[in-house]
C-alpha positions in Angstrom: 33.4 15.2 -49.9 36.3 13.7 -46.8 34.5 13.9 -43.2 35.8 12.6 -40.5 34.4 9.1 -38.3 35.6 10.1 -34.8 35.7 7.0 -32.1 33.4 6.8 -29.4 35.1 8.8 -26.0 37.0 6.3 -23.7 36.4 8.8 -21.4 32.7 9.5 -20.8 30.6 7.3 -18.6 28.4 4.0 -19.9 25.9 5.3 -20.0 26.3 8.6 -22.3 28.7 6.0 -24.1 25.2 4.1 -25.5 24.2 6.8 -25.6 26.5 8.2 -28.6 26.7 4.6 -30.1 23.4 4.0 -30.7 21.8 8.1 -32.1 22.3 8.1 -35.5 23.9 10.6 -36.7 24.5 12.1 -40.4 27.3 12.8 -42.3 28.7 15.9 -43.6 27.1 15.4 -46.5 23.7 14.0 -45.6 22.8 16.7 -43.5 24.0 19.6 -46.3 21.6 17.5 -48.6 18.8 17.5 -46.3 18.8 20.8 -45.9 15.0 22.5 -46.6 15.1 24.9 -49.4 12.3 27.3 -49.2 10.0 28.0 -46.5 7.1 25.3 -47.0 10.5 22.6 -47.1 11.1 24.3 -43.6 7.6 24.4 -42.3 7.5 20.7 -43.2 10.9 19.9 -41.6 9.8 21.8 -38.3 7.0 19.9 -38.6 8.0 15.8 -38.9 11.0 16.8 -36.2 8.2 18.3 -33.9 6.0 14.8 -34.4 8.9 12.9 -33.1 10.1 15.3 -30.4 6.9 15.3 -29.2 7.0 11.4 -28.3 9.8 11.9 -26.2 8.9 15.4 -24.3 5.7 13.1 -23.4 8.0 9.6 -21.7 9.4 11.8 -20.2 7.0 13.8 -19.1 5.0 11.0 -17.3 8.6 10.4 -15.7 9.6 13.4 -13.8 5.8 14.2 -13.0 5.4 17.0 -13.5 2.3 19.1 -14.2 1.7 21.2 -17.3 -0.7 24.0 -17.8 -1.1 26.1 -20.7 -1.6 29.4 -20.7 -0.4 32.8 -22.1 1.4 35.6 -20.9 0.6 38.6 -21.7 0.3 38.0 -26.1 3.0 35.3 -25.3 2.4 31.1 -24.9 3.8 29.4 -22.3 3.7 26.4 -20.3 4.1 26.0 -17.0 5.3 23.1 -15.2 5.1 22.5 -12.0 6.7 19.6 -10.5 5.6 17.6 -7.4 7.7 18.6 -5.1 8.7 22.2 -5.0 12.4 22.6 -2.9 11.6 24.9 0.4 14.6 27.2 -1.3 12.2 28.2 -4.3 9.3 28.3 -3.2 7.9 31.6 -5.0 10.6 31.5 -7.1 10.3 30.8 -10.9 13.0 29.6 -13.7 12.5 31.0 -16.9 12.5 28.2 -20.2 13.9 29.1 -23.4 14.0 26.0 -25.5 16.7 25.2 -28.3 16.6 24.3 -31.7 18.5 26.0 -34.3 15.5 29.4 -33.8 13.1 27.2 -36.2 12.6 23.7 -33.9 10.5 22.1 -31.2 7.8 24.7 -30.5 4.4 23.5 -29.2 4.4 20.8 -26.7 8.4 19.9 -27.5 9.1 23.7 -25.7 9.2 22.2 -23.1 11.9 19.4 -23.2 14.6 21.0 -20.8 12.4 23.2 -18.6 10.7 19.3 -17.3 13.8 18.3 -16.6 14.7 22.2 -14.4 11.7 21.2 -12.5 12.2 18.0 -11.4 15.3 18.3 -11.1 15.8 21.1 -9.3 12.2 21.3 -7.7 10.7 24.3 -9.3 8.4 26.2 -10.9 9.0 26.8 -14.6 7.4 29.3 -17.6 8.2 27.5 -21.3 7.9 30.3 -23.9 6.9 29.5 -27.1 8.6 32.2 -28.8 7.7 32.7 -32.4 9.7 31.4 -34.5 10.4 31.4 -38.5 10.3 31.7 -40.7 7.1 33.2 -40.3 8.1 35.0 -37.4 12.5 36.4 -38.2 14.9 37.9 -35.5 13.2 40.4 -33.5 9.8 38.2 -32.6 11.4 35.6 -30.5 12.8 37.8 -28.4 10.9 39.7 -27.8 8.3 36.7 -26.9 10.8 35.9 -24.1 10.8 39.5 -23.1 7.4 40.1 -23.0 7.3 36.6 -20.7 9.9 38.1 -18.7 9.0 41.4 -17.5 5.1 39.9 -17.2 6.5 38.0 -15.0 8.8 41.1 -13.1 6.1 42.6 -12.7 3.6 39.9 -10.7 6.6 38.4 -8.8 9.7 40.2 -9.2 13.1 40.0 -10.2 14.3 38.9 -7.4 12.0 35.5 -7.5 13.1 35.2 -10.8 15.6 32.9 -12.7 16.8 32.4 -16.1 17.4 29.4 -19.0 17.9 28.3 -21.8 20.0 25.5 -24.6 21.1 26.1 -27.8 19.5 29.3 -29.4 17.9 29.4 -26.4 20.8 29.9 -24.4 21.2 33.0 -27.2 18.4 34.4 -26.6 18.9 34.5 -23.0 22.4 36.6 -24.1 19.9 39.0 -25.6 17.3 38.9 -23.7 20.3 39.5 -21.1 21.5 41.9 -23.7 17.9 43.6 -24.4 16.9 44.5 -20.1 20.4 46.2 -19.2 20.1 48.2 -22.0 16.9 49.1 -21.0 17.5 50.3 -17.6 15.3 46.6 -16.5 15.7 44.9 -13.1 17.8 41.8 -13.5 17.4 37.8 -12.7 18.8 36.9 -9.6 20.7 34.2 -12.1 20.7 32.7 -16.1 22.3 29.7 -17.3 23.4 29.7 -20.9 24.2 25.7 -21.9 25.8 25.7 -25.0 24.9 29.0 -26.9 25.2 30.0 -30.1 25.9 33.5 -29.4 27.3 33.5 -32.7 25.7 32.9 -35.9 28.6 34.6 -38.3 31.0 30.7 -38.8 33.4 32.4 -36.8 34.2 30.6 -34.1 37.2 27.7 -33.6 35.1 24.5 -32.9 32.8 24.8 -35.6 36.0 23.9 -37.7 37.8 21.5 -35.7 35.2 19.6 -34.3 33.4 19.1 -37.2 31.9 16.0 -38.0 33.5 14.9 -34.7 29.7 16.2 -32.5 27.7 14.2 -33.9 24.6 15.8 -33.3 25.2 19.4 -35.6 27.3 17.7 -37.4 28.9 21.1 -39.8 27.9 23.9 -40.2 27.3 23.7 -43.7 24.1 23.3 -44.6 20.9 23.4 -41.8 22.4 25.3 -39.3 23.4 28.3 -42.5 20.2 28.2 -43.0 18.8 28.8 -40.6 20.5 31.5 -39.3 20.4 33.1 -41.7 16.4 32.4 -42.1 16.5 33.8 -38.2 18.5 36.8 -39.1 15.9 37.8 -41.8 16.9 41.5 -42.8 18.8 41.5 -40.1 23.3 40.8 -40.0 24.0 37.4 -38.6 27.2 40.2 -36.3 23.6 42.4 -35.2 23.8 41.7 -31.6 19.8 40.3 -32.1 20.2 37.4 -34.1 24.5 37.3 -32.1 24.4 38.1 -28.8 27.5 37.4 -28.6 28.6 40.8 -30.4 26.9 43.6 -27.9 28.5 44.1 -24.6 28.9 41.5 -21.6 28.5 44.6 -19.0 26.7 44.2 -15.6 25.6 40.2 -16.5 24.0 38.6 -13.8 26.2 35.3 -12.2 25.7 32.5 -15.0 26.0 29.5 -15.7 27.7 27.9 -19.1 27.6 23.9 -20.0 29.4 22.5 -22.7 32.1 19.8 -23.6 34.6 18.4 -25.3 33.3 16.9 -28.5 30.4 19.8 -28.8 31.0 22.5 -31.7 29.6 25.2 -29.8 31.7 25.1 -27.4 33.9 27.6 -28.3 30.5 29.5 -28.7 30.3 28.7 -24.6 34.2 29.9 -24.3 33.4 33.4 -26.2 30.7 34.0 -23.8 32.1 33.1 -20.7 36.3 35.1 -21.5 33.2 38.2 -21.6 31.3 37.8 -18.4 35.0 37.5 -16.6 36.2 39.7 -19.0 33.3 42.9 -18.1 33.7 41.7 -14.8 31.3 39.4 -13.7 30.9 36.0 -12.6 30.9 32.7 -13.8 31.1 29.0 -14.0 31.9 27.2 -17.0 31.3 22.8 -16.9 33.1 21.1 -19.4 32.3 17.6 -19.7 34.5 14.5 -21.5 33.0 13.6 -24.9 30.6 15.4 -24.8 28.6 16.5 -27.8 26.4 19.4 -28.2 23.4 19.3 -25.9 24.1 15.8 -24.5 23.0 16.4 -21.7 20.0 17.1 -22.4 19.6 14.7 -25.5 20.5 11.5 -22.6 19.2 13.1 -20.6 19.9 9.4 -18.4 23.8 9.8 -17.7 26.1 10.9 -14.9 26.9 13.8 -17.0 22.7 14.5 -17.1 22.7 14.2 -13.3 26.0 16.4 -13.2 24.4 19.8 -15.5 21.4 19.7 -13.2 23.0 19.2 -9.5 24.9 22.1 -10.4 23.0 23.7 -11.9 20.7 24.2 -8.3 23.8 24.4 -6.7 24.9 28.2 -8.3 20.9 29.6 -8.1 21.2 29.2 -4.4 24.6 30.0 -4.1 23.4 33.6 -5.8 19.8 33.8 -4.3 
């Protein structure tokens, strides 16, 4: 099977180029061959990936000096992340963090990866949701857990003090959460963040084709992404808005900050969500980075691209509080 071998980006930061050069990337054939075929294989695969991710998260926790407290909000496991210094602008505010991982990876401690960055770089208390995942718990278990956490904090501190965000599958869940809250006439958060959201699981978006094998993180929809999509959907259609929120309504959305990159296979998902919100009368800020593959602002968090992502996030949130 012929695949493209992309060159390193020439206009990205030196730190990002170095990170990409050292990042282990599988070929399309290797990704397909490594895709779990049974529920037990998925569980073993997830455990192995989570074990590796846990090492990174423990290192980040020390570097960023963020306190981590395991607790439950309602019946949902969350980790409360408290930075050493809370920004005065974010006192009494809270950010709900919804982790990525194709809906099947990074449960437990790995779920706080982006939450640590948000807590540290924005100076805000973060609640990272350790939502239930397939194969044991397909949709809508994850969305129900995120909704439950939101409703609990809503009662405790009010919608005017809540911000919500997530990357990849987490971004898709944030979008589905907003649609759920709007349908139920529940007060909305002041603003949200969706980083390279997996908003359409149906293999429709253009950049799934144009950036296949150019995105050194996702590589291809075939294999693991396709399998994870069906695992997450369970008995639902992939086009069900609870699974793929791009097919739901974007009317009345809160101000939304979006991030992607020119090599990201989810670039089109991000662009389509941005257009849907704008066409529905909503306010957005879309930030695209040169040479960036899927979620590399998070993977390579010591790069100018990553620093800029969260600096602009803080500015966007503050402008909408």
